[in-house]
């Protein structure tokens, strides 16, 4: 655990977030996790004064965090003086390698969340806004790059309760068997590459859009989320960007394996 954690949620989504963050069927959640309605600005500003690390992520490929929200969260008049140490932001692979017409076609035909680099300019501006706001707070920043996000939950029988609850699969189900679950069952492994270098799916895009094996251009939601959290533990992740790819494994990396990943890849 990393001390107290809190998540800003749209007020209308609080019940859904409670369900997805439950560690078991009884609804038990991490005792150090607080879900804060976005409308409760007094509570948000109280927590900001006590917070030493901030993580920013947007799951949807078509949008990024509005710059005004970044400015609000990292306003030097709101964060505790000298308190904020690190800002970790999820971005995307923006190099354009392995993208193009076929990737865009797969987004239209098979999976609307395929990352085809069509929103790259907005992400570049978002990254600049994060870095600028972090600098004003005298905090370091980390950019964690993702491709097409897949999976994201605990797997079968709540095998890994540190991730989203099993109900996530029902909510994202588009067929008799959800491919998101199949992905999580076999692609828990993670690889890290320093900089903006990981490729997209290229010519194979139509076949990999909802593929459940390891493919270029994919990132596991669990792997990206854990990479963001684990990056807080290491000094060499400050003021760098890195991409998160996938490896075949039924188990996520251990703490020792995460340390090795960061030490060898960055």
PDB file of C-alpha atoms in Angstrom:
ATOM      1  CA  UNK A   1       0.000   0.000   0.000  1.00  0.00           C
ATOM      2  CA  UNK A   2       1.074   3.607  -0.585  1.00  0.00           C
ATOM      3  CA  UNK A   3      -0.682   5.245   2.368  1.00  0.00           C
ATOM      4  CA  UNK A   4      -4.033   6.880   1.782  1.00  0.00           C
ATOM      5  CA  UNK A   5      -5.333   6.909  -1.806  1.00  0.00           C
ATOM      6  CA  UNK A   6      -8.288   8.767  -3.280  1.00  0.00           C
ATOM      7  CA  UNK A   7     -10.033   8.867  -6.642  1.00  0.00           C
ATOM      8  CA  UNK A   8     -12.107  11.711  -8.070  1.00  0.00           C
ATOM      9  CA  UNK A   9     -15.275  10.256  -9.619  1.00  0.00           C
ATOM     10  CA  UNK A  10     -18.152  11.833 -11.533  1.00  0.00           C
ATOM     11  CA  UNK A  11     -20.953  12.046  -8.982  1.00  0.00           C
ATOM     12  CA  UNK A  12     -23.273   9.955 -11.171  1.00  0.00           C
ATOM     13  CA  UNK A  13     -20.694   7.135 -11.317  1.00  0.00           C
ATOM     14  CA  UNK A  14     -19.975   6.723  -7.595  1.00  0.00           C
ATOM     15  CA  UNK A  15     -22.071   3.554  -7.225  1.00  0.00           C
ATOM     16  CA  UNK A  16     -20.420   1.993 -10.290  1.00  0.00           C
ATOM     17  CA  UNK A  17     -16.986   2.868  -8.935  1.00  0.00           C
ATOM     18  CA  UNK A  18     -17.855   1.312  -5.576  1.00  0.00           C
ATOM     19  CA  UNK A  19     -18.891  -1.879  -7.364  1.00  0.00           C
ATOM     20  CA  UNK A  20     -15.779  -2.014  -9.562  1.00  0.00           C
ATOM     21  CA  UNK A  21     -13.378  -1.284  -6.702  1.00  0.00           C
ATOM     22  CA  UNK A  22     -14.825  -3.979  -4.446  1.00  0.00           C
ATOM     23  CA  UNK A  23     -12.351  -6.720  -3.540  1.00  0.00           C
ATOM     24  CA  UNK A  24     -14.991  -9.409  -3.047  1.00  0.00           C
ATOM     25  CA  UNK A  25     -18.694 -10.142  -3.493  1.00  0.00           C
ATOM     26  CA  UNK A  26     -19.548  -8.573  -0.127  1.00  0.00           C
ATOM     27  CA  UNK A  27     -18.421  -5.210  -1.470  1.00  0.00           C
ATOM     28  CA  UNK A  28     -15.375  -4.811   0.781  1.00  0.00           C
ATOM     29  CA  UNK A  29     -12.944  -2.189  -0.531  1.00  0.00           C
ATOM     30  CA  UNK A  30      -9.405  -1.214   0.340  1.00  0.00           C
ATOM     31  CA  UNK A  31      -9.503   0.551   3.708  1.00  0.00           C
ATOM     32  CA  UNK A  32      -7.099   3.241   2.478  1.00  0.00           C
ATOM     33  CA  UNK A  33      -9.133   4.139  -0.638  1.00  0.00           C
ATOM     34  CA  UNK A  34     -11.591   7.045  -0.710  1.00  0.00           C
ATOM     35  CA  UNK A  35     -13.917   7.761  -3.634  1.00  0.00           C
ATOM     36  CA  UNK A  36     -14.544  11.492  -3.866  1.00  0.00           C
ATOM     37  CA  UNK A  37     -17.406  12.977  -5.940  1.00  0.00           C
ATOM     38  CA  UNK A  38     -16.108  15.525  -8.440  1.00  0.00           C
ATOM     39  CA  UNK A  39     -18.711  17.959  -7.107  1.00  0.00           C
ATOM     40  CA  UNK A  40     -17.173  17.929  -3.612  1.00  0.00           C
ATOM     41  CA  UNK A  41     -14.516  20.569  -4.241  1.00  0.00           C
ATOM     42  CA  UNK A  42     -14.017  21.260  -0.523  1.00  0.00           C
ATOM     43  CA  UNK A  43     -12.996  17.637   0.078  1.00  0.00           C
ATOM     44  CA  UNK A  44     -10.832  17.570  -3.060  1.00  0.00           C
ATOM     45  CA  UNK A  45      -8.940  20.677  -1.991  1.00  0.00           C
ATOM     46  CA  UNK A  46      -8.457  19.328   1.536  1.00  0.00           C
ATOM     47  CA  UNK A  47      -6.972  16.127   0.112  1.00  0.00           C
ATOM     48  CA  UNK A  48      -4.792  18.022  -2.370  1.00  0.00           C
ATOM     49  CA  UNK A  49      -3.081  19.811   0.512  1.00  0.00           C
ATOM     50  CA  UNK A  50      -2.129  16.412   1.976  1.00  0.00           C
ATOM     51  CA  UNK A  51      -1.207  14.644  -1.274  1.00  0.00           C
ATOM     52  CA  UNK A  52       2.391  13.905  -2.304  1.00  0.00           C
ATOM     53  CA  UNK A  53       1.703  12.144  -5.627  1.00  0.00           C
ATOM     54  CA  UNK A  54      -0.981  12.574  -8.268  1.00  0.00           C
ATOM     55  CA  UNK A  55      -1.917  10.142 -11.032  1.00  0.00           C
ATOM     56  CA  UNK A  56      -3.850  11.260 -14.121  1.00  0.00           C
ATOM     57  CA  UNK A  57      -5.396   8.852 -16.631  1.00  0.00           C
ATOM     58  CA  UNK A  58      -8.126   8.897 -19.280  1.00  0.00           C
ATOM     59  CA  UNK A  59      -9.267   5.566 -20.686  1.00  0.00           C
ATOM     60  CA  UNK A  60     -11.059   6.875 -23.790  1.00  0.00           C
ATOM     61  CA  UNK A  61      -8.914   7.195 -26.945  1.00  0.00           C
ATOM     62  CA  UNK A  62     -10.881  10.186 -28.185  1.00  0.00           C
ATOM     63  CA  UNK A  63     -10.275  12.541 -25.273  1.00  0.00           C
ATOM     64  CA  UNK A  64      -7.601  13.775 -22.892  1.00  0.00           C
ATOM     65  CA  UNK A  65      -7.762  15.488 -19.535  1.00  0.00           C
ATOM     66  CA  UNK A  66      -8.862  19.091 -19.987  1.00  0.00           C
ATOM     67  CA  UNK A  67      -5.943  21.482 -19.300  1.00  0.00           C
ATOM     68  CA  UNK A  68      -8.104  23.473 -16.879  1.00  0.00           C
ATOM     69  CA  UNK A  69      -8.532  20.360 -14.696  1.00  0.00           C
ATOM     70  CA  UNK A  70      -4.777  19.764 -14.666  1.00  0.00           C
ATOM     71  CA  UNK A  71      -4.230  23.402 -13.682  1.00  0.00           C
ATOM     72  CA  UNK A  72      -6.839  23.067 -10.922  1.00  0.00           C
ATOM     73  CA  UNK A  73      -5.393  19.866  -9.459  1.00  0.00           C
ATOM     74  CA  UNK A  74      -1.830  21.218  -9.519  1.00  0.00           C
ATOM     75  CA  UNK A  75      -2.591  24.809  -8.571  1.00  0.00           C
ATOM     76  CA  UNK A  76       0.246  25.938  -6.290  1.00  0.00           C
ATOM     77  CA  UNK A  77      -2.360  27.605  -4.062  1.00  0.00           C
ATOM     78  CA  UNK A  78      -4.164  24.281  -3.565  1.00  0.00           C
ATOM     79  CA  UNK A  79      -1.406  21.685  -3.170  1.00  0.00           C
ATOM     80  CA  UNK A  80       0.528  21.683   0.077  1.00  0.00           C
ATOM     81  CA  UNK A  81       3.685  23.810  -0.056  1.00  0.00           C
ATOM     82  CA  UNK A  82       6.562  21.529  -0.990  1.00  0.00           C
ATOM     83  CA  UNK A  83       4.295  18.520  -0.537  1.00  0.00           C
ATOM     84  CA  UNK A  84       3.713  17.336  -4.125  1.00  0.00           C
ATOM     85  CA  UNK A  85       6.630  15.133  -5.187  1.00  0.00           C
ATOM     86  CA  UNK A  86       5.501  13.310  -8.323  1.00  0.00           C
ATOM     87  CA  UNK A  87       2.866  13.567 -11.050  1.00  0.00           C
ATOM     88  CA  UNK A  88       2.298  10.377 -13.058  1.00  0.00           C
ATOM     89  CA  UNK A  89       0.243  10.734 -16.238  1.00  0.00           C
ATOM     90  CA  UNK A  90      -0.983   8.047 -18.616  1.00  0.00           C
ATOM     91  CA  UNK A  91      -0.496   9.001 -22.240  1.00  0.00           C
ATOM     92  CA  UNK A  92      -0.275   7.031 -25.483  1.00  0.00           C
ATOM     93  CA  UNK A  93       2.336   5.778 -27.916  1.00  0.00           C
ATOM     94  CA  UNK A  94       2.654   8.808 -30.190  1.00  0.00           C
ATOM     95  CA  UNK A  95       5.489   7.832 -32.549  1.00  0.00           C
ATOM     96  CA  UNK A  96       3.099   6.692 -35.302  1.00  0.00           C
ATOM     97  CA  UNK A  97       4.991   3.474 -36.028  1.00  0.00           C
ATOM     98  CA  UNK A  98       2.628   0.625 -36.905  1.00  0.00           C
ATOM     99  CA  UNK A  99      -0.431   2.841 -37.344  1.00  0.00           C
ATOM    100  CA  UNK A 100      -2.275   3.981 -40.451  1.00  0.00           C
ATOM    101  CA  UNK A 101      -5.299   3.104 -42.550  1.00  0.00           C
ATOM    102  CA  UNK A 102      -5.689  -0.526 -41.451  1.00  0.00           C
ATOM    103  CA  UNK A 103      -5.453   0.384 -37.783  1.00  0.00           C
ATOM    104  CA  UNK A 104      -8.084   3.091 -38.201  1.00  0.00           C
ATOM    105  CA  UNK A 105     -10.274   0.588 -40.062  1.00  0.00           C
ATOM    106  CA  UNK A 106     -10.020  -1.882 -37.174  1.00  0.00           C
ATOM    107  CA  UNK A 107     -11.100   0.882 -34.796  1.00  0.00           C
ATOM    108  CA  UNK A 108     -14.201   1.515 -36.895  1.00  0.00           C
ATOM    109  CA  UNK A 109     -15.061  -2.126 -37.512  1.00  0.00           C
ATOM    110  CA  UNK A 110     -14.044  -4.068 -34.420  1.00  0.00           C
ATOM    111  CA  UNK A 111     -13.050  -2.059 -31.353  1.00  0.00           C
ATOM    112  CA  UNK A 112     -13.685   1.652 -30.875  1.00  0.00           C
ATOM    113  CA  UNK A 113     -10.883   1.791 -28.290  1.00  0.00           C
ATOM    114  CA  UNK A 114      -8.104   0.804 -30.709  1.00  0.00           C
ATOM    115  CA  UNK A 115      -5.324   3.388 -30.490  1.00  0.00           C
ATOM    116  CA  UNK A 116      -4.676   4.583 -34.053  1.00  0.00           C
ATOM    117  CA  UNK A 117      -2.682   7.746 -33.247  1.00  0.00           C
ATOM    118  CA  UNK A 118      -5.429   9.960 -34.687  1.00  0.00           C
ATOM    119  CA  UNK A 119      -5.549  12.037 -31.510  1.00  0.00           C
ATOM    120  CA  UNK A 120      -1.780  12.400 -31.137  1.00  0.00           C
ATOM    121  CA  UNK A 121      -1.651  16.191 -31.208  1.00  0.00           C
ATOM    122  CA  UNK A 122      -4.098  16.497 -28.309  1.00  0.00           C
ATOM    123  CA  UNK A 123      -2.003  14.037 -26.290  1.00  0.00           C
ATOM    124  CA  UNK A 124       1.184  15.992 -26.982  1.00  0.00           C
ATOM    125  CA  UNK A 125      -0.466  19.158 -25.688  1.00  0.00           C
ATOM    126  CA  UNK A 126      -1.748  17.229 -22.659  1.00  0.00           C
ATOM    127  CA  UNK A 127       1.763  15.964 -21.867  1.00  0.00           C
ATOM    128  CA  UNK A 128       3.130  19.506 -22.088  1.00  0.00           C
ATOM    129  CA  UNK A 129       0.399  20.740 -19.723  1.00  0.00           C
ATOM    130  CA  UNK A 130       1.230  18.006 -17.193  1.00  0.00           C
ATOM    131  CA  UNK A 131       4.956  18.765 -17.281  1.00  0.00           C
ATOM    132  CA  UNK A 132       4.410  22.510 -16.972  1.00  0.00           C
ATOM    133  CA  UNK A 133       2.020  22.140 -14.035  1.00  0.00           C
ATOM    134  CA  UNK A 134       4.338  19.678 -12.279  1.00  0.00           C
ATOM    135  CA  UNK A 135       7.279  22.027 -12.703  1.00  0.00           C
ATOM    136  CA  UNK A 136       5.324  24.864 -11.083  1.00  0.00           C
ATOM    137  CA  UNK A 137       4.741  22.617  -8.062  1.00  0.00           C
ATOM    138  CA  UNK A 138       8.426  21.657  -8.043  1.00  0.00           C
ATOM    139  CA  UNK A 139       7.339  18.057  -8.575  1.00  0.00           C
ATOM    140  CA  UNK A 140       8.862  15.534 -10.948  1.00  0.00           C
ATOM    141  CA  UNK A 141       6.710  13.923 -13.643  1.00  0.00           C
ATOM    142  CA  UNK A 142       6.415  10.498 -15.232  1.00  0.00           C
ATOM    143  CA  UNK A 143       4.652   9.776 -18.532  1.00  0.00           C
ATOM    144  CA  UNK A 144       3.401   6.191 -18.910  1.00  0.00           C
ATOM    145  CA  UNK A 145       2.520   5.352 -22.517  1.00  0.00           C
ATOM    146  CA  UNK A 146      -0.144   2.880 -23.608  1.00  0.00           C
ATOM    147  CA  UNK A 147      -1.433   1.533 -26.892  1.00  0.00           C
ATOM    148  CA  UNK A 148      -4.826  -0.142 -27.227  1.00  0.00           C
ATOM    149  CA  UNK A 149      -5.981  -0.832 -23.681  1.00  0.00           C
ATOM    150  CA  UNK A 150      -7.322  -4.308 -22.971  1.00  0.00           C
ATOM    151  CA  UNK A 151      -8.544  -6.235 -19.950  1.00  0.00           C
ATOM    152  CA  UNK A 152      -8.425  -4.549 -16.581  1.00  0.00           C
ATOM    153  CA  UNK A 153      -9.983  -6.746 -13.933  1.00  0.00           C
ATOM    154  CA  UNK A 154      -9.335  -9.537 -11.449  1.00  0.00           C
ATOM    155  CA  UNK A 155      -9.686 -12.537 -13.764  1.00  0.00           C
ATOM    156  CA  UNK A 156     -11.602 -15.707 -12.978  1.00  0.00           C
ATOM    157  CA  UNK A 157     -12.869 -16.230  -9.429  1.00  0.00           C
ATOM    158  CA  UNK A 158     -11.461 -12.908  -8.228  1.00  0.00           C
ATOM    159  CA  UNK A 159      -7.942 -14.262  -8.658  1.00  0.00           C
ATOM    160  CA  UNK A 160      -6.248 -10.849  -8.449  1.00  0.00           C
ATOM    161  CA  UNK A 161      -8.472  -8.608  -6.275  1.00  0.00           C
ATOM    162  CA  UNK A 162      -6.063  -5.656  -6.577  1.00  0.00           C
ATOM    163  CA  UNK A 163      -7.605  -5.008 -10.015  1.00  0.00           C
ATOM    164  CA  UNK A 164     -11.189  -4.133 -10.946  1.00  0.00           C
ATOM    165  CA  UNK A 165     -13.966  -6.421  -9.755  1.00  0.00           C
ATOM    166  CA  UNK A 166     -15.233  -9.305 -11.872  1.00  0.00           C
ATOM    167  CA  UNK A 167     -18.391  -7.325 -12.706  1.00  0.00           C
ATOM    168  CA  UNK A 168     -16.206  -5.308 -15.088  1.00  0.00           C
ATOM    169  CA  UNK A 169     -16.377  -8.193 -17.552  1.00  0.00           C
ATOM    170  CA  UNK A 170     -20.176  -8.146 -17.576  1.00  0.00           C
ATOM    171  CA  UNK A 171     -20.205  -4.397 -18.107  1.00  0.00           C
ATOM    172  CA  UNK A 172     -17.881  -4.655 -21.129  1.00  0.00           C
ATOM    173  CA  UNK A 173     -19.260  -7.903 -22.543  1.00  0.00           C
ATOM    174  CA  UNK A 174     -20.127  -7.928 -26.235  1.00  0.00           C
ATOM    175  CA  UNK A 175     -20.480 -11.705 -26.788  1.00  0.00           C
ATOM    176  CA  UNK A 176     -21.226 -14.917 -24.899  1.00  0.00           C
ATOM    177  CA  UNK A 177     -17.644 -14.969 -23.611  1.00  0.00           C
ATOM    178  CA  UNK A 178     -15.975 -11.629 -22.966  1.00  0.00           C
ATOM    179  CA  UNK A 179     -12.640 -11.280 -24.739  1.00  0.00           C
ATOM    180  CA  UNK A 180     -11.525  -8.890 -21.994  1.00  0.00           C
ATOM    181  CA  UNK A 181     -11.562 -11.804 -19.532  1.00  0.00           C
ATOM    182  CA  UNK A 182      -9.702 -14.078 -21.950  1.00  0.00           C
ATOM    183  CA  UNK A 183      -7.052 -11.384 -22.356  1.00  0.00           C
ATOM    184  CA  UNK A 184      -6.634 -11.006 -18.601  1.00  0.00           C
ATOM    185  CA  UNK A 185      -6.322 -14.758 -18.139  1.00  0.00           C
ATOM    186  CA  UNK A 186      -3.350 -15.086 -20.480  1.00  0.00           C
ATOM    187  CA  UNK A 187      -1.641 -11.701 -20.839  1.00  0.00           C
ATOM    188  CA  UNK A 188      -0.666 -10.535 -17.358  1.00  0.00           C
ATOM    189  CA  UNK A 189       2.984 -10.067 -18.328  1.00  0.00           C
ATOM    190  CA  UNK A 190       4.473  -6.611 -18.858  1.00  0.00           C
ATOM    191  CA  UNK A 191       7.366  -5.177 -20.831  1.00  0.00           C
ATOM    192  CA  UNK A 192       8.669  -1.628 -20.544  1.00  0.00           C
ATOM    193  CA  UNK A 193      10.485   0.459 -23.152  1.00  0.00           C
ATOM    194  CA  UNK A 194      12.038   3.836 -22.381  1.00  0.00           C
ATOM    195  CA  UNK A 195      10.781   6.725 -24.493  1.00  0.00           C
ATOM    196  CA  UNK A 196       8.124   6.717 -27.185  1.00  0.00           C
ATOM    197  CA  UNK A 197       9.216   3.673 -29.184  1.00  0.00           C
ATOM    198  CA  UNK A 198       6.587   0.925 -28.967  1.00  0.00           C
ATOM    199  CA  UNK A 199       4.861   0.184 -32.305  1.00  0.00           C
ATOM    200  CA  UNK A 200       1.218  -0.216 -33.201  1.00  0.00           C
ATOM    201  CA  UNK A 201      -0.277  -3.402 -34.706  1.00  0.00           C
ATOM    202  CA  UNK A 202       0.383  -2.409 -38.323  1.00  0.00           C
ATOM    203  CA  UNK A 203      -0.876  -4.808 -41.008  1.00  0.00           C
ATOM    204  CA  UNK A 204      -2.323  -7.199 -38.382  1.00  0.00           C
ATOM    205  CA  UNK A 205      -4.642  -4.587 -36.871  1.00  0.00           C
ATOM    206  CA  UNK A 206      -7.933  -6.090 -38.076  1.00  0.00           C
ATOM    207  CA  UNK A 207      -7.035  -9.424 -36.461  1.00  0.00           C
ATOM    208  CA  UNK A 208      -5.679  -7.993 -33.203  1.00  0.00           C
ATOM    209  CA  UNK A 209      -8.346  -5.391 -32.373  1.00  0.00           C
ATOM    210  CA  UNK A 210     -10.042  -7.755 -29.922  1.00  0.00           C
ATOM    211  CA  UNK A 211      -7.241 -10.312 -29.864  1.00  0.00           C
ATOM    212  CA  UNK A 212      -6.567 -12.093 -26.593  1.00  0.00           C
ATOM    213  CA  UNK A 213      -2.916 -12.964 -27.174  1.00  0.00           C
ATOM    214  CA  UNK A 214       0.236 -10.834 -27.119  1.00  0.00           C
ATOM    215  CA  UNK A 215       0.311  -8.318 -29.982  1.00  0.00           C
ATOM    216  CA  UNK A 216       2.197  -5.164 -30.880  1.00  0.00           C
ATOM    217  CA  UNK A 217       0.167  -2.078 -30.090  1.00  0.00           C
ATOM    218  CA  UNK A 218      -1.586  -3.528 -27.031  1.00  0.00           C
ATOM    219  CA  UNK A 219      -1.276  -2.594 -23.370  1.00  0.00           C
ATOM    220  CA  UNK A 220      -3.052  -4.317 -20.502  1.00  0.00           C
ATOM    221  CA  UNK A 221      -5.046  -1.937 -18.323  1.00  0.00           C
ATOM    222  CA  UNK A 222      -3.787  -3.794 -15.258  1.00  0.00           C
ATOM    223  CA  UNK A 223      -0.175  -3.517 -16.407  1.00  0.00           C
ATOM    224  CA  UNK A 224      -0.460   0.201 -17.179  1.00  0.00           C
ATOM    225  CA  UNK A 225      -2.188   0.977 -13.882  1.00  0.00           C
ATOM    226  CA  UNK A 226       0.356  -0.996 -11.889  1.00  0.00           C
ATOM    227  CA  UNK A 227       3.267   0.557 -13.782  1.00  0.00           C
ATOM    228  CA  UNK A 228       1.943   3.994 -12.822  1.00  0.00           C
ATOM    229  CA  UNK A 229       1.725   3.051  -9.154  1.00  0.00           C
ATOM    230  CA  UNK A 230       5.028   1.161  -9.027  1.00  0.00           C
ATOM    231  CA  UNK A 231       6.869   4.035 -10.732  1.00  0.00           C
ATOM    232  CA  UNK A 232       6.388   6.056  -7.546  1.00  0.00           C
ATOM    233  CA  UNK A 233       8.826   3.747  -5.750  1.00  0.00           C
ATOM    234  CA  UNK A 234      11.829   4.508  -7.956  1.00  0.00           C
ATOM    235  CA  UNK A 235      13.974   7.595  -8.465  1.00  0.00           C
ATOM    236  CA  UNK A 236      14.932   6.663 -12.038  1.00  0.00           C
ATOM    237  CA  UNK A 237      11.313   6.992 -13.184  1.00  0.00           C
ATOM    238  CA  UNK A 238      11.329  10.752 -12.493  1.00  0.00           C
ATOM    239  CA  UNK A 239      11.138  13.071 -15.516  1.00  0.00           C
ATOM    240  CA  UNK A 240      11.090  10.197 -18.028  1.00  0.00           C
ATOM    241  CA  UNK A 241       8.531   8.613 -20.308  1.00  0.00           C
ATOM    242  CA  UNK A 242       8.148   4.919 -21.023  1.00  0.00           C
ATOM    243  CA  UNK A 243       5.787   2.621 -22.869  1.00  0.00           C
ATOM    244  CA  UNK A 244       4.023  -0.430 -21.456  1.00  0.00           C
ATOM    245  CA  UNK A 245       3.597  -3.481 -23.683  1.00  0.00           C
ATOM    246  CA  UNK A 246       2.417  -7.028 -23.093  1.00  0.00           C
ATOM    247  CA  UNK A 247       3.945 -10.444 -22.471  1.00  0.00           C
ATOM    248  CA  UNK A 248       2.261 -13.826 -22.161  1.00  0.00           C
ATOM    249  CA  UNK A 249       1.793 -14.777 -18.510  1.00  0.00           C
ATOM    250  CA  UNK A 250      -1.045 -15.887 -16.271  1.00  0.00           C
ATOM    251  CA  UNK A 251       0.511 -13.977 -13.367  1.00  0.00           C
ATOM    252  CA  UNK A 252       1.328 -10.268 -13.031  1.00  0.00           C
ATOM    253  CA  UNK A 253       4.909  -9.234 -12.247  1.00  0.00           C
ATOM    254  CA  UNK A 254       6.043  -9.608  -8.653  1.00  0.00           C
ATOM    255  CA  UNK A 255       7.517  -6.670  -6.720  1.00  0.00           C
ATOM    256  CA  UNK A 256      11.006  -7.979  -7.494  1.00  0.00           C
ATOM    257  CA  UNK A 257      10.164  -8.279 -11.191  1.00  0.00           C
ATOM    258  CA  UNK A 258       8.831  -4.717 -11.292  1.00  0.00           C
ATOM    259  CA  UNK A 259      12.057  -3.495  -9.747  1.00  0.00           C
ATOM    260  CA  UNK A 260      14.056  -5.386 -12.365  1.00  0.00           C
ATOM    261  CA  UNK A 261      11.896  -3.965 -15.160  1.00  0.00           C
ATOM    262  CA  UNK A 262      12.498  -0.391 -14.037  1.00  0.00           C
ATOM    263  CA  UNK A 263      16.176  -0.885 -13.309  1.00  0.00           C
ATOM    264  CA  UNK A 264      16.959  -2.564 -16.645  1.00  0.00           C
ATOM    265  CA  UNK A 265      14.620  -0.670 -18.969  1.00  0.00           C
ATOM    266  CA  UNK A 266      15.041   2.953 -17.880  1.00  0.00           C
TER     267      UNK A 266
END
